JSON list of C-alpha atoms in Angstrom, two decimals:
[
{"chain": "N", "resi": 288, "resn": "UNK", "atom": "CA", "xyz": [111.58, 195.30, 33.43]},
{"chain": "N", "resi": 289, "resn": "UNK", "atom": "CA", "xyz": [109.56, 195.99, 30.24]},
{"chain": "N", "resi": 290, "resn": "UNK", "atom": "CA", "xyz": [106.19, 196.49, 31.70]},
{"chain": "N", "resi": 291, "resn": "UNK", "atom": "CA", "xyz": [104.91, 197.13, 27.89]},
{"chain": "N", "resi": 292, "resn": "UNK", "atom": "CA", "xyz": [105.81, 193.61, 26.84]},
{"chain": "N", "resi": 293, "resn": "UNK", "atom": "CA", "xyz": [104.49, 192.39, 29.96]},
{"chain": "N", "resi": 294, "resn": "UNK", "atom": "CA", "xyz": [101.07, 193.78, 29.12]},
{"chain": "N", "resi": 295, "resn": "UNK", "atom": "CA", "xyz": [101.61, 192.78, 25.51]},
{"chain": "N", "resi": 296, "resn": "UNK", "atom": "CA", "xyz": [101.64, 189.11, 26.54]},
{"chain": "N", "resi": 297, "resn": "UNK", "atom": "CA", "xyz": [99.06, 189.11, 29.08]},
{"chain": "N", "resi": 298, "resn": "UNK", "atom": "CA", "xyz": [96.56, 190.67, 26.86]},
{"chain": "N", "resi": 299, "resn": "UNK", "atom": "CA", "xyz": [97.56, 188.13, 23.95]},
{"chain": "N", "resi": 300, "resn": "UNK", "atom": "CA", "xyz": [97.18, 184.95, 26.58]},
{"chain": "N", "resi": 301, "resn": "UNK", "atom": "CA", "xyz": [93.79, 186.22, 27.34]},
{"chain": "N", "resi": 302, "resn": "UNK", "atom": "CA", "xyz": [92.68, 186.44, 23.98]},
{"chain": "N", "resi": 303, "resn": "UNK", "atom": "CA", "xyz": [94.17, 183.24, 23.04]},
{"chain": "N", "resi": 304, "resn": "UNK", "atom": "CA", "xyz": [92.33, 181.41, 25.77]},
{"chain": "N", "resi": 305, "resn": "UNK", "atom": "CA", "xyz": [89.13, 183.19, 24.39]},
{"chain": "N", "resi": 306, "resn": "UNK", "atom": "CA", "xyz": [90.12, 181.93, 20.74]},
{"chain": "N", "resi": 307, "resn": "UNK", "atom": "CA", "xyz": [90.48, 178.31, 22.63]},
{"chain": "N", "resi": 308, "resn": "UNK", "atom": "CA", "xyz": [87.04, 178.82, 24.13]},
{"chain": "N", "resi": 309, "resn": "UNK", "atom": "CA", "xyz": [85.63, 179.38, 20.83]},
{"chain": "N", "resi": 310, "resn": "UNK", "atom": "CA", "xyz": [87.48, 176.60, 19.30]},
{"chain": "N", "resi": 311, "resn": "UNK", "atom": "CA", "xyz": [86.32, 174.10, 21.95]},
{"chain": "N", "resi": 312, "resn": "UNK", "atom": "CA", "xyz": [82.71, 175.18, 21.35]},
{"chain": "N", "resi": 313, "resn": "UNK", "atom": "CA", "xyz": [83.12, 174.85, 17.46]},
{"chain": "N", "resi": 314, "resn": "UNK", "atom": "CA", "xyz": [84.69, 171.30, 18.13]},
{"chain": "N", "resi": 315, "resn": "UNK", "atom": "CA", "xyz": [81.79, 170.06, 20.06]},
{"chain": "N", "resi": 316, "resn": "UNK", "atom": "CA", "xyz": [79.28, 171.63, 17.47]},
{"chain": "N", "resi": 317, "resn": "UNK", "atom": "CA", "xyz": [81.19, 169.90, 14.47]},
{"chain": "N", "resi": 318, "resn": "UNK", "atom": "CA", "xyz": [81.25, 166.59, 16.44]},
{"chain": "N", "resi": 319, "resn": "UNK", "atom": "CA", "xyz": [77.49, 166.82, 17.23]},
{"chain": "N", "resi": 320, "resn": "UNK", "atom": "CA", "xyz": [76.29, 167.89, 14.16]},
{"chain": "N", "resi": 321, "resn": "UNK", "atom": "CA", "xyz": [78.73, 166.10, 12.06]},
{"chain": "N", "resi": 322, "resn": "UNK", "atom": "CA", "xyz": [79.34, 169.19, 9.63]},
{"chain": "N", "resi": 323, "resn": "UNK", "atom": "CA", "xyz": [82.41, 170.30, 8.44]},
{"chain": "N", "resi": 324, "resn": "UNK", "atom": "CA", "xyz": [82.96, 174.22, 8.99]},
{"chain": "N", "resi": 325, "resn": "UNK", "atom": "CA", "xyz": [83.08, 176.29, 5.41]},
{"chain": "N", "resi": 326, "resn": "UNK", "atom": "CA", "xyz": [86.53, 176.83, 4.75]},
{"chain": "N", "resi": 327, "resn": "UNK", "atom": "CA", "xyz": [86.08, 180.56, 3.22]},
{"chain": "N", "resi": 328, "resn": "UNK", "atom": "CA", "xyz": [83.58, 182.09, 5.86]},
{"chain": "N", "resi": 329, "resn": "UNK", "atom": "CA", "xyz": [84.48, 180.09, 9.05]},
{"chain": "N", "resi": 330, "resn": "UNK", "atom": "CA", "xyz": [87.57, 178.04, 8.99]},
{"chain": "N", "resi": 331, "resn": "UNK", "atom": "CA", "xyz": [90.03, 180.62, 7.37]},
{"chain": "N", "resi": 332, "resn": "UNK", "atom": "CA", "xyz": [88.89, 183.88, 9.04]},
{"chain": "N", "resi": 333, "resn": "UNK", "atom": "CA", "xyz": [89.22, 182.29, 12.57]},
{"chain": "N", "resi": 334, "resn": "UNK", "atom": "CA", "xyz": [92.40, 180.43, 11.87]},
{"chain": "N", "resi": 335, "resn": "UNK", "atom": "CA", "xyz": [93.91, 183.51, 10.40]},
{"chain": "N", "resi": 336, "resn": "UNK", "atom": "CA", "xyz": [92.94, 185.45, 13.49]},
{"chain": "N", "resi": 337, "resn": "UNK", "atom": "CA", "xyz": [94.49, 182.79, 15.82]},
{"chain": "N", "resi": 338, "resn": "UNK", "atom": "CA", "xyz": [97.67, 182.83, 13.80]},
{"chain": "N", "resi": 339, "resn": "UNK", "atom": "CA", "xyz": [97.92, 186.58, 13.80]},
{"chain": "N", "resi": 340, "resn": "UNK", "atom": "CA", "xyz": [97.53, 186.51, 17.84]},
{"chain": "N", "resi": 341, "resn": "UNK", "atom": "CA", "xyz": [99.57, 183.40, 18.22]},
{"chain": "N", "resi": 342, "resn": "UNK", "atom": "CA", "xyz": [102.68, 184.71, 16.05]},
{"chain": "N", "resi": 343, "resn": "UNK", "atom": "CA", "xyz": [102.68, 188.08, 18.36]},
{"chain": "N", "resi": 344, "resn": "UNK", "atom": "CA", "xyz": [102.35, 186.10, 21.52]},
{"chain": "N", "resi": 345, "resn": "UNK", "atom": "CA", "xyz": [105.02, 183.50, 20.60]},
{"chain": "N", "resi": 346, "resn": "UNK", "atom": "CA", "xyz": [107.61, 186.21, 19.47]},
{"chain": "N", "resi": 347, "resn": "UNK", "atom": "CA", "xyz": [106.76, 188.41, 23.01]},
{"chain": "N", "resi": 348, "resn": "UNK", "atom": "CA", "xyz": [106.48, 185.14, 25.23]},
{"chain": "N", "resi": 349, "resn": "UNK", "atom": "CA", "xyz": [109.92, 183.53, 24.05]},
{"chain": "N", "resi": 350, "resn": "UNK", "atom": "CA", "xyz": [111.56, 186.85, 24.57]},
{"chain": "N", "resi": 351, "resn": "UNK", "atom": "CA", "xyz": [110.05, 187.16, 28.03]},
{"chain": "N", "resi": 352, "resn": "UNK", "atom": "CA", "xyz": [110.79, 183.38, 29.15]},
{"chain": "N", "resi": 353, "resn": "UNK", "atom": "CA", "xyz": [114.72, 183.78, 27.88]},
{"chain": "N", "resi": 354, "resn": "UNK", "atom": "CA", "xyz": [115.00, 187.30, 30.12]},
{"chain": "N", "resi": 355, "resn": "UNK", "atom": "CA", "xyz": [113.21, 186.14, 33.16]},
{"chain": "N", "resi": 356, "resn": "UNK", "atom": "CA", "xyz": [113.68, 182.39, 33.07]},
{"chain": "N", "resi": 357, "resn": "UNK", "atom": "CA", "xyz": [110.79, 181.41, 34.97]},
{"chain": "N", "resi": 358, "resn": "UNK", "atom": "CA", "xyz": [110.91, 177.75, 36.84]},
{"chain": "N", "resi": 359, "resn": "UNK", "atom": "CA", "xyz": [108.40, 175.88, 35.03]},
{"chain": "N", "resi": 360, "resn": "UNK", "atom": "CA", "xyz": [108.33, 177.50, 31.76]},
{"chain": "N", "resi": 361, "resn": "UNK", "atom": "CA", "xyz": [110.64, 177.43, 28.76]},
{"chain": "N", "resi": 362, "resn": "UNK", "atom": "CA", "xyz": [110.85, 178.53, 25.19]},
{"chain": "N", "resi": 363, "resn": "UNK", "atom": "CA", "xyz": [110.40, 174.94, 23.60]},
{"chain": "N", "resi": 364, "resn": "UNK", "atom": "CA", "xyz": [106.92, 175.10, 25.59]},
{"chain": "N", "resi": 365, "resn": "UNK", "atom": "CA", "xyz": [105.93, 178.22, 24.24]},
{"chain": "N", "resi": 366, "resn": "UNK", "atom": "CA", "xyz": [106.90, 176.92, 20.58]},
{"chain": "N", "resi": 367, "resn": "UNK", "atom": "CA", "xyz": [104.98, 173.90, 21.07]},
{"chain": "N", "resi": 368, "resn": "UNK", "atom": "CA", "xyz": [101.78, 175.68, 22.33]},
{"chain": "N", "resi": 369, "resn": "UNK", "atom": "CA", "xyz": [101.95, 178.03, 19.33]},
{"chain": "N", "resi": 370, "resn": "UNK", "atom": "CA", "xyz": [101.94, 175.33, 17.10]},
{"chain": "N", "resi": 371, "resn": "UNK", "atom": "CA", "xyz": [99.32, 173.78, 18.75]},
{"chain": "N", "resi": 372, "resn": "UNK", "atom": "CA", "xyz": [97.08, 176.67, 18.64]},
{"chain": "N", "resi": 373, "resn": "UNK", "atom": "CA", "xyz": [97.48, 176.91, 14.99]},
{"chain": "N", "resi": 374, "resn": "UNK", "atom": "CA", "xyz": [96.44, 172.97, 14.62]},
{"chain": "N", "resi": 375, "resn": "UNK", "atom": "CA", "xyz": [93.63, 173.48, 17.17]},
{"chain": "N", "resi": 376, "resn": "UNK", "atom": "CA", "xyz": [91.90, 176.79, 15.02]},
{"chain": "N", "resi": 377, "resn": "UNK", "atom": "CA", "xyz": [91.78, 174.45, 11.86]},
{"chain": "N", "resi": 378, "resn": "UNK", "atom": "CA", "xyz": [90.78, 170.97, 13.47]},
{"chain": "N", "resi": 379, "resn": "UNK", "atom": "CA", "xyz": [88.15, 172.39, 15.60]},
{"chain": "N", "resi": 380, "resn": "UNK", "atom": "CA", "xyz": [85.84, 172.81, 12.28]},
{"chain": "N", "resi": 381, "resn": "UNK", "atom": "CA", "xyz": [86.19, 169.05, 11.33]},
{"chain": "N", "resi": 382, "resn": "UNK", "atom": "CA", "xyz": [83.90, 166.21, 13.00]},
{"chain": "N", "resi": 383, "resn": "UNK", "atom": "CA", "xyz": [86.74, 163.69, 11.86]},
{"chain": "N", "resi": 384, "resn": "UNK", "atom": "CA", "xyz": [89.21, 165.08, 13.99]},
{"chain": "N", "resi": 385, "resn": "UNK", "atom": "CA", "xyz": [90.26, 163.09, 16.91]},
{"chain": "N", "resi": 386, "resn": "UNK", "atom": "CA", "xyz": [88.75, 163.99, 20.26]},
{"chain": "N", "resi": 387, "resn": "UNK", "atom": "CA", "xyz": [91.50, 162.97, 22.12]},
{"chain": "N", "resi": 388, "resn": "UNK", "atom": "CA", "xyz": [94.21, 164.42, 20.26]},
{"chain": "N", "resi": 389, "resn": "UNK", "atom": "CA", "xyz": [92.26, 167.65, 20.22]},
{"chain": "N", "resi": 390, "resn": "UNK", "atom": "CA", "xyz": [91.57, 167.65, 24.00]},
{"chain": "N", "resi": 391, "resn": "UNK", "atom": "CA", "xyz": [95.05, 166.75, 24.81]},
{"chain": "N", "resi": 392, "resn": "UNK", "atom": "CA", "xyz": [96.29, 169.88, 22.81]},
{"chain": "N", "resi": 393, "resn": "UNK", "atom": "CA", "xyz": [93.84, 172.05, 24.16]},
{"chain": "N", "resi": 394, "resn": "UNK", "atom": "CA", "xyz": [94.73, 171.09, 27.74]},
{"chain": "N", "resi": 395, "resn": "UNK", "atom": "CA", "xyz": [98.71, 171.49, 26.97]},
{"chain": "N", "resi": 396, "resn": "UNK", "atom": "CA", "xyz": [98.19, 174.87, 25.36]},
{"chain": "N", "resi": 397, "resn": "UNK", "atom": "CA", "xyz": [95.46, 176.22, 28.29]},
{"chain": "N", "resi": 398, "resn": "UNK", "atom": "CA", "xyz": [98.19, 175.30, 30.83]},
{"chain": "N", "resi": 399, "resn": "UNK", "atom": "CA", "xyz": [101.09, 177.07, 28.89]},
{"chain": "N", "resi": 400, "resn": "UNK", "atom": "CA", "xyz": [98.66, 180.01, 28.57]},
{"chain": "N", "resi": 401, "resn": "UNK", "atom": "CA", "xyz": [97.83, 180.23, 32.18]},
{"chain": "N", "resi": 402, "resn": "UNK", "atom": "CA", "xyz": [101.39, 179.50, 33.40]},
{"chain": "N", "resi": 403, "resn": "UNK", "atom": "CA", "xyz": [102.73, 182.43, 31.06]},
{"chain": "N", "resi": 404, "resn": "UNK", "atom": "CA", "xyz": [99.92, 184.88, 32.61]},
{"chain": "N", "resi": 405, "resn": "UNK", "atom": "CA", "xyz": [100.93, 183.58, 36.42]},
{"chain": "N", "resi": 406, "resn": "UNK", "atom": "CA", "xyz": [104.66, 183.79, 35.68]},
{"chain": "N", "resi": 407, "resn": "UNK", "atom": "CA", "xyz": [104.38, 187.43, 34.63]},
{"chain": "N", "resi": 408, "resn": "UNK", "atom": "CA", "xyz": [101.76, 188.27, 37.59]},
{"chain": "N", "resi": 409, "resn": "UNK", "atom": "CA", "xyz": [104.19, 186.81, 39.95]},
{"chain": "N", "resi": 410, "resn": "UNK", "atom": "CA", "xyz": [107.42, 188.46, 38.52]},
{"chain": "N", "resi": 411, "resn": "UNK", "atom": "CA", "xyz": [105.67, 191.93, 38.35]},
{"chain": "N", "resi": 412, "resn": "UNK", "atom": "CA", "xyz": [104.36, 191.31, 42.12]},
{"chain": "N", "resi": 413, "resn": "UNK", "atom": "CA", "xyz": [108.01, 190.42, 43.15]},
{"chain": "N", "resi": 414, "resn": "UNK", "atom": "CA", "xyz": [109.53, 193.52, 41.33]},
{"chain": "N", "resi": 415, "resn": "UNK", "atom": "CA", "xyz": [106.76, 195.66, 42.58]},
{"chain": "N", "resi": 416, "resn": "UNK", "atom": "CA", "xyz": [105.85, 197.18, 39.30]},
{"chain": "N", "resi": 417, "resn": "UNK", "atom": "CA", "xyz": [102.86, 198.60, 39.00]},
{"chain": "N", "resi": 418, "resn": "UNK", "atom": "CA", "xyz": [99.96, 197.03, 36.78]}
]
């Protein structure tokens, strides 16, 4: 087992969950206030941060899933979650964003990130690797 790869995925998954929390709060702010985020000072820096973490997570997570083949997690789910992450990181700043679609995508991404963390933790305990 590549413990370094797993630790990297765990760290990135947790960071992305934090980014999701930030996006969720920002979405509510945009909806309540009816104010768009400023592109250069808010939207772009946040979207860039999420994209950097997402790209690294996507690459590592797909590799891990292909090697370990967890029952309830597939490479296409990783790709979809990564795509949604990038969309969410931008849409959170716009009051006209569809609430239903935004929340559905958030829920989907959160499920995949948490499933990834759980799959790695379970694989680690099955292999008896030190964490």
